[in-house]
PDB file of C-alpha atoms in Angstrom:
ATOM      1  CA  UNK A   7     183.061-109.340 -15.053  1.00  0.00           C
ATOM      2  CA  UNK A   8     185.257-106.627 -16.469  1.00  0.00           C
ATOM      3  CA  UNK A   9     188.664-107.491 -18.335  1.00  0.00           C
ATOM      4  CA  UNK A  10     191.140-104.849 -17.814  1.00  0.00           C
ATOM      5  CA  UNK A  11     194.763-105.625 -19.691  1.00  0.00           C
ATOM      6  CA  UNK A  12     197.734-103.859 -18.071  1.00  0.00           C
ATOM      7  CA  UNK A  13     200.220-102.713 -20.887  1.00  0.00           C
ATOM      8  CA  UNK A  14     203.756-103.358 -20.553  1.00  0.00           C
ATOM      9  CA  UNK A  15     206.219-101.197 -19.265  1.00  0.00           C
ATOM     10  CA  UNK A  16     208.473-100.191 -22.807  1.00  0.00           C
ATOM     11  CA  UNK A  17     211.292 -98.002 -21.005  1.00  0.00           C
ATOM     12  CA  UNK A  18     214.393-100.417 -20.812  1.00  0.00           C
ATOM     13  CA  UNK A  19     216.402 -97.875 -19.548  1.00  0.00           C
ATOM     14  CA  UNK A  20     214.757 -96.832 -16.391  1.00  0.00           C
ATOM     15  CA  UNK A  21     216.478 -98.061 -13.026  1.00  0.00           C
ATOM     16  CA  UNK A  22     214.643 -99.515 -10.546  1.00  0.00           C
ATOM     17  CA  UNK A  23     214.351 -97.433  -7.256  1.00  0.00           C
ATOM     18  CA  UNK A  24     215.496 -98.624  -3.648  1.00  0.00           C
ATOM     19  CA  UNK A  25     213.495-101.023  -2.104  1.00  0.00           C
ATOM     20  CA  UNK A  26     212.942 -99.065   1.434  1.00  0.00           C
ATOM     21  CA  UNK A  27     210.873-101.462   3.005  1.00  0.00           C
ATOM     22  CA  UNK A  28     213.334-104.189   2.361  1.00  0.00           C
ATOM     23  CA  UNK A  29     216.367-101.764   3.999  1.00  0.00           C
ATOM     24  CA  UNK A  30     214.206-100.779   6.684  1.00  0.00           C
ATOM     25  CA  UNK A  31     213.276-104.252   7.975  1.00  0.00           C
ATOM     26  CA  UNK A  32     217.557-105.309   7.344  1.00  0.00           C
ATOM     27  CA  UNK A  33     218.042-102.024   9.084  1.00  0.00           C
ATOM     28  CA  UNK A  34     215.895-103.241  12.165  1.00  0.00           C
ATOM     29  CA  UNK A  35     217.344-107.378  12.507  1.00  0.00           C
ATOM     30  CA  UNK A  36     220.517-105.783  12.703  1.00  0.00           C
ATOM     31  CA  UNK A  37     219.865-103.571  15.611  1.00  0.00           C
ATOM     32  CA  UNK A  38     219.175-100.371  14.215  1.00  0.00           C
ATOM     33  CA  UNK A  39     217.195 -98.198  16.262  1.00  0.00           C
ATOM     34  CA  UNK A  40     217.361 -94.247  15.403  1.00  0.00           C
ATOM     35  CA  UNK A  41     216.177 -92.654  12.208  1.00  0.00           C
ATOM     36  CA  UNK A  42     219.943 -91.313  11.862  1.00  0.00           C
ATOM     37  CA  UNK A  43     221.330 -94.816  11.645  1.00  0.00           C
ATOM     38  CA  UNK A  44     218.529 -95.986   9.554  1.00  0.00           C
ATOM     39  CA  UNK A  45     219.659 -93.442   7.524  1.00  0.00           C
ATOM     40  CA  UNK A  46     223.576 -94.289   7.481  1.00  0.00           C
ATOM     41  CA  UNK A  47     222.530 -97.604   6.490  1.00  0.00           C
ATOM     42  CA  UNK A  48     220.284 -97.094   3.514  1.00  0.00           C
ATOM     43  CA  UNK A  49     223.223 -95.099   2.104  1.00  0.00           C
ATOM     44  CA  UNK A  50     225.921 -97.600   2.411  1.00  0.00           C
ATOM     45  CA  UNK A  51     223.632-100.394   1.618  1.00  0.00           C
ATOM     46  CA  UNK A  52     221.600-101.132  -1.658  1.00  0.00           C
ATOM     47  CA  UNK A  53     218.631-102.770  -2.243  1.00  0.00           C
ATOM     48  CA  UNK A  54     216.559-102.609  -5.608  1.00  0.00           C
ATOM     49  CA  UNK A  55     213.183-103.339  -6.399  1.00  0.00           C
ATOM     50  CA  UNK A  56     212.556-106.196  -9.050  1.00  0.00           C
ATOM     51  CA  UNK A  57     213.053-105.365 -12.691  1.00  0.00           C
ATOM     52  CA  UNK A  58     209.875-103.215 -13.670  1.00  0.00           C
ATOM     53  CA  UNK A  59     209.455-105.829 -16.394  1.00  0.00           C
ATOM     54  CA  UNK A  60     208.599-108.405 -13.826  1.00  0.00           C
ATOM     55  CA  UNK A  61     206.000-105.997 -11.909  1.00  0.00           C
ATOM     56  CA  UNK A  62     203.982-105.696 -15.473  1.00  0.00           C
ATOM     57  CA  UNK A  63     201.232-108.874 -15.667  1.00  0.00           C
ATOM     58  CA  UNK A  64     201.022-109.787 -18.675  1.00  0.00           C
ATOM     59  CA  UNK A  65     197.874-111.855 -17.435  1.00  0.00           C
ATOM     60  CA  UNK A  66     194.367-110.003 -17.769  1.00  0.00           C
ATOM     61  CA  UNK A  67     193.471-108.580 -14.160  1.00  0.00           C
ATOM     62  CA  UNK A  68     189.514-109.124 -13.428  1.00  0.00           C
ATOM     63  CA  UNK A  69     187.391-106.870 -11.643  1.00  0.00           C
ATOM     64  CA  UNK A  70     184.228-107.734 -10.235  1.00  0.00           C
ATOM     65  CA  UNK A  71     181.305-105.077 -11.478  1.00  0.00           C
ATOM     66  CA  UNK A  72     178.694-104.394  -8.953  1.00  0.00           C
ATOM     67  CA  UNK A  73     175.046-105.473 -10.700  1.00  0.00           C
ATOM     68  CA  UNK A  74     173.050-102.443 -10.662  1.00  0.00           C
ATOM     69  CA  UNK A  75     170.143-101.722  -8.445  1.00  0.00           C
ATOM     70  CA  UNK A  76     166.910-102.623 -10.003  1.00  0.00           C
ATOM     71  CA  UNK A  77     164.513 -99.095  -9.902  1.00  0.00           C
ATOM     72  CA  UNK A  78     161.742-100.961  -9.347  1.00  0.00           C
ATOM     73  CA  UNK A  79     162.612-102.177  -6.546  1.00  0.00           C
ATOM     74  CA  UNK A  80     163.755 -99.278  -5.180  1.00  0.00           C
ATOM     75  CA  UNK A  81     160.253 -97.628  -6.045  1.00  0.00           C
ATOM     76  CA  UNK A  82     158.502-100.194  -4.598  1.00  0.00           C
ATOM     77  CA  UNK A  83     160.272-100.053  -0.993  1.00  0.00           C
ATOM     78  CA  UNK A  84     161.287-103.679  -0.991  1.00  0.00           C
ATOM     79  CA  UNK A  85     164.088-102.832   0.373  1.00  0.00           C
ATOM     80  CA  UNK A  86     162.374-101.097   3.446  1.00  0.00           C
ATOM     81  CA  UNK A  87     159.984-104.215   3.463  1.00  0.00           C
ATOM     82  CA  UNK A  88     162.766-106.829   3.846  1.00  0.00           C
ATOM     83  CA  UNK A  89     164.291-104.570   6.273  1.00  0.00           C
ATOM     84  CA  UNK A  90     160.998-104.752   8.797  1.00  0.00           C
ATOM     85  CA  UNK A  91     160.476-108.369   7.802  1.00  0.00           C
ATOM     86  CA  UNK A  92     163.674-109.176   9.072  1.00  0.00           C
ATOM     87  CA  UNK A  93     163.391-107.219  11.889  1.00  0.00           C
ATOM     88  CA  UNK A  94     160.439-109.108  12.794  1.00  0.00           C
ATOM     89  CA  UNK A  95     161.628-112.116  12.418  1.00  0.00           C
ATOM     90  CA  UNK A  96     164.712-111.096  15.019  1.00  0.00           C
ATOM     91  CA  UNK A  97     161.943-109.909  17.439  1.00  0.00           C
ATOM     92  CA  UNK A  98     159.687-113.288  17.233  1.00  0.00           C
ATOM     93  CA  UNK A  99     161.520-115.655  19.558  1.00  0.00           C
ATOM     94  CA  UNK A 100     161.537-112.021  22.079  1.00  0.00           C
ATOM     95  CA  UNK A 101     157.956-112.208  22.033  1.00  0.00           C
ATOM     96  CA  UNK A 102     157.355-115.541  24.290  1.00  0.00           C
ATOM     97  CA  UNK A 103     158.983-113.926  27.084  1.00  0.00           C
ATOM     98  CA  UNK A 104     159.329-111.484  29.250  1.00  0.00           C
ATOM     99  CA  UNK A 105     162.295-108.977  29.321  1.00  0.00           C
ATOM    100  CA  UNK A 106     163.167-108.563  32.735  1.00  0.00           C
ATOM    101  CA  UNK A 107     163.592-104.972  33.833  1.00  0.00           C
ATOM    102  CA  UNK A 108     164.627-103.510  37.498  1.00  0.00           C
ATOM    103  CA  UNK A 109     160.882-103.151  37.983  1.00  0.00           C
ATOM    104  CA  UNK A 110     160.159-107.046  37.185  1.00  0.00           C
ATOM    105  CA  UNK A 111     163.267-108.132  39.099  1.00  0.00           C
ATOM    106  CA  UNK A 112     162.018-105.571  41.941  1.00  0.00           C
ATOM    107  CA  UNK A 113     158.650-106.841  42.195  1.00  0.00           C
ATOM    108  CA  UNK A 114     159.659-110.512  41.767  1.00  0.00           C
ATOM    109  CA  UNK A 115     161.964-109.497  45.128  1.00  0.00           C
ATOM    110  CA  UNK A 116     161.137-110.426  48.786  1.00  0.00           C
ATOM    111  CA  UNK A 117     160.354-107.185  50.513  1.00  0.00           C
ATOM    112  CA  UNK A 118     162.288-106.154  53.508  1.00  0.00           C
ATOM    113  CA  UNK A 119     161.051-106.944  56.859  1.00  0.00           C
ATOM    114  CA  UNK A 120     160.464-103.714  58.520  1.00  0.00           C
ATOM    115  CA  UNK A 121     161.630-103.073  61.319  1.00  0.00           C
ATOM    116  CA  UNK A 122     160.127-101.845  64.781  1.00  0.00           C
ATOM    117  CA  UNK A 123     159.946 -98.166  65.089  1.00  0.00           C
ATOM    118  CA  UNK A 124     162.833 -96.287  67.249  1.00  0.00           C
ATOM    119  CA  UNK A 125     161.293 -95.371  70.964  1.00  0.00           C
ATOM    120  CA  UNK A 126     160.056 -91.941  71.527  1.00  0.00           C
ATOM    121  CA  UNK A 127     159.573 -90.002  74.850  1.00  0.00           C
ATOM    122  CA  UNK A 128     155.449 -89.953  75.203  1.00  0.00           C
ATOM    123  CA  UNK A 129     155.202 -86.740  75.593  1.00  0.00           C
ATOM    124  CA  UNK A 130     157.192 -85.895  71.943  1.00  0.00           C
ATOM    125  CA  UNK A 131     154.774 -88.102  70.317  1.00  0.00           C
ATOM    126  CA  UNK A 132     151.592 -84.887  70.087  1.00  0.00           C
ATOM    127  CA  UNK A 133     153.934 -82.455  68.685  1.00  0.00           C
ATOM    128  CA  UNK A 134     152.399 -81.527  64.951  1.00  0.00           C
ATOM    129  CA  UNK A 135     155.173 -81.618  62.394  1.00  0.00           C
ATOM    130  CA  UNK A 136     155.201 -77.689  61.650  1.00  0.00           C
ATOM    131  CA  UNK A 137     155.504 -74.394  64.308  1.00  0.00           C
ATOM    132  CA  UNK A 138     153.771 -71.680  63.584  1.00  0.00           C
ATOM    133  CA  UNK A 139     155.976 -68.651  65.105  1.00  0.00           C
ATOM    134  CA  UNK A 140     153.824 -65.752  63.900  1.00  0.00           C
ATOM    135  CA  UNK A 141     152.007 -63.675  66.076  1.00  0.00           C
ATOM    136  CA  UNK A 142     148.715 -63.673  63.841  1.00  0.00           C
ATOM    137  CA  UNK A 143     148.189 -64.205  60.350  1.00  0.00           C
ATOM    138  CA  UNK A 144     148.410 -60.596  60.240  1.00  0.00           C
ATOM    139  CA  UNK A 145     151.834 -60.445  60.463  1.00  0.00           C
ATOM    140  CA  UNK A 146     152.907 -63.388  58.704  1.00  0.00           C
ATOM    141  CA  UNK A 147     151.515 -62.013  55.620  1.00  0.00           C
ATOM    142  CA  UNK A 148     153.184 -58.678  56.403  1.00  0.00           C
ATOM    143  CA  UNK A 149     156.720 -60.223  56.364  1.00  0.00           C
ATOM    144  CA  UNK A 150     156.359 -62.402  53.285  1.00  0.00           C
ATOM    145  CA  UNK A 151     155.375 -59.680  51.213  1.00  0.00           C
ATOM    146  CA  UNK A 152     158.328 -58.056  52.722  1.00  0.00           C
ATOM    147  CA  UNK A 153     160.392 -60.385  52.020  1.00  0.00           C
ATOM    148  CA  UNK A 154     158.726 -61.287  48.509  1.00  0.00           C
ATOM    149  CA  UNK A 155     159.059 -57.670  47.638  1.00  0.00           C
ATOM    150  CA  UNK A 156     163.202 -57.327  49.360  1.00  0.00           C
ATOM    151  CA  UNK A 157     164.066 -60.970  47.008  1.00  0.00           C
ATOM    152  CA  UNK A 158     164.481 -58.989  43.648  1.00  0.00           C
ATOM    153  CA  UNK A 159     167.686 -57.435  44.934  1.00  0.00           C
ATOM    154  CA  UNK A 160     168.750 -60.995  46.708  1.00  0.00           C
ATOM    155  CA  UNK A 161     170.810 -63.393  44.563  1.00  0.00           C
ATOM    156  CA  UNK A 162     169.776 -67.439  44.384  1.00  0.00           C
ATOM    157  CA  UNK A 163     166.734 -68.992  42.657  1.00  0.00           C
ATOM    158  CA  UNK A 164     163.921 -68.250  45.228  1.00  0.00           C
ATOM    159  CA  UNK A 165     165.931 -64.649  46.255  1.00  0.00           C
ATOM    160  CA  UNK A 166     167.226 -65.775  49.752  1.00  0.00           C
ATOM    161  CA  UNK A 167     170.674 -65.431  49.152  1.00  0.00           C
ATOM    162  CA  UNK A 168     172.608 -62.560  49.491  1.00  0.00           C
ATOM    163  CA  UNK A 169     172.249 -58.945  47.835  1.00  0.00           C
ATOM    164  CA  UNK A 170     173.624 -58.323  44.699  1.00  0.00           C
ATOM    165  CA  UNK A 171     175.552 -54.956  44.364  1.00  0.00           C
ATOM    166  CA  UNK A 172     174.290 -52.649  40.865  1.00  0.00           C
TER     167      UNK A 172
END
């Protein structure tokens, strides 16, 4: 512990200064509500603070000192080492059981039942899922390098947007 004694206040003659807090909160129970009238009334009424002589403790005042940090310690890393220790310790009753995750909680789930497929005309069924509308693979590979070579000048990501002007 560290003793710390105040000295008293020697200068008789000073005058103790408003007490604003105290005229505020007066100010307020009587109904005061704008900063002029606050105002108004901290002129017409006065308040002091206590005597300075009272405010002075004559009593020692004791402060609580820090003890310092021990260097070996530091160069040690116990510090670091009681950290993971105690994060261990958080993570042991964790380690019996299983978080559950969307993917636990999904596979723990019931699956759907699925249902039975919309009807289709017979006859819609064969049709492949792509058209080719080329004549021959001659002239598909004419237009996309034509098109390939035309997308520099397009705008978008891929170039099939519109042309850009400059």
């Amino acid at each position: 512990y560290l003793i710390i004694y105040r000295k008293k206040n020697r200068s008789h003659s000073r005058r103790p200064g408003k007490d604003f807090v105290a005229l505020n909160r007066e100010g307020v129970k009587s109904g005061l509500v704008t900063a002029k009238e606050h105002y108004q009334y901290r002129a017409t009424h006065d308040r002091r603070q206590a005597s300075l002589d009272s405010q002075v403790n004559v009593n020692p005042v004791f402060c609580r000192l820090r003890p310092s940090t021990p260097i070996c310690e530091l160069l040690e890393h116990k510090y670091a080492q009681r950290w993971l220790e105690e994060q261990q310790a958080k993570e042991r009753p964790k380690l019996g059981r299983i978080q559950e995750t969307r993917t636990t909680l999904l596979r723990k789930s019931r699956p759907m039942p699925e249902s039975t497929p919309l009807w289709k005309l017979p006859r819609f069924q064969q049709v492949g899922p792509a058209l080719d509308t080329f004549r021959d693979p001659y002239a598909r590979k004419k237009a996309f390098n034509a098109h390939f070579s035309d997308s520099v000048a397009r705008t978008g990501q891929l170039g099939q947007g519109t042309y850009t002007v400059g």
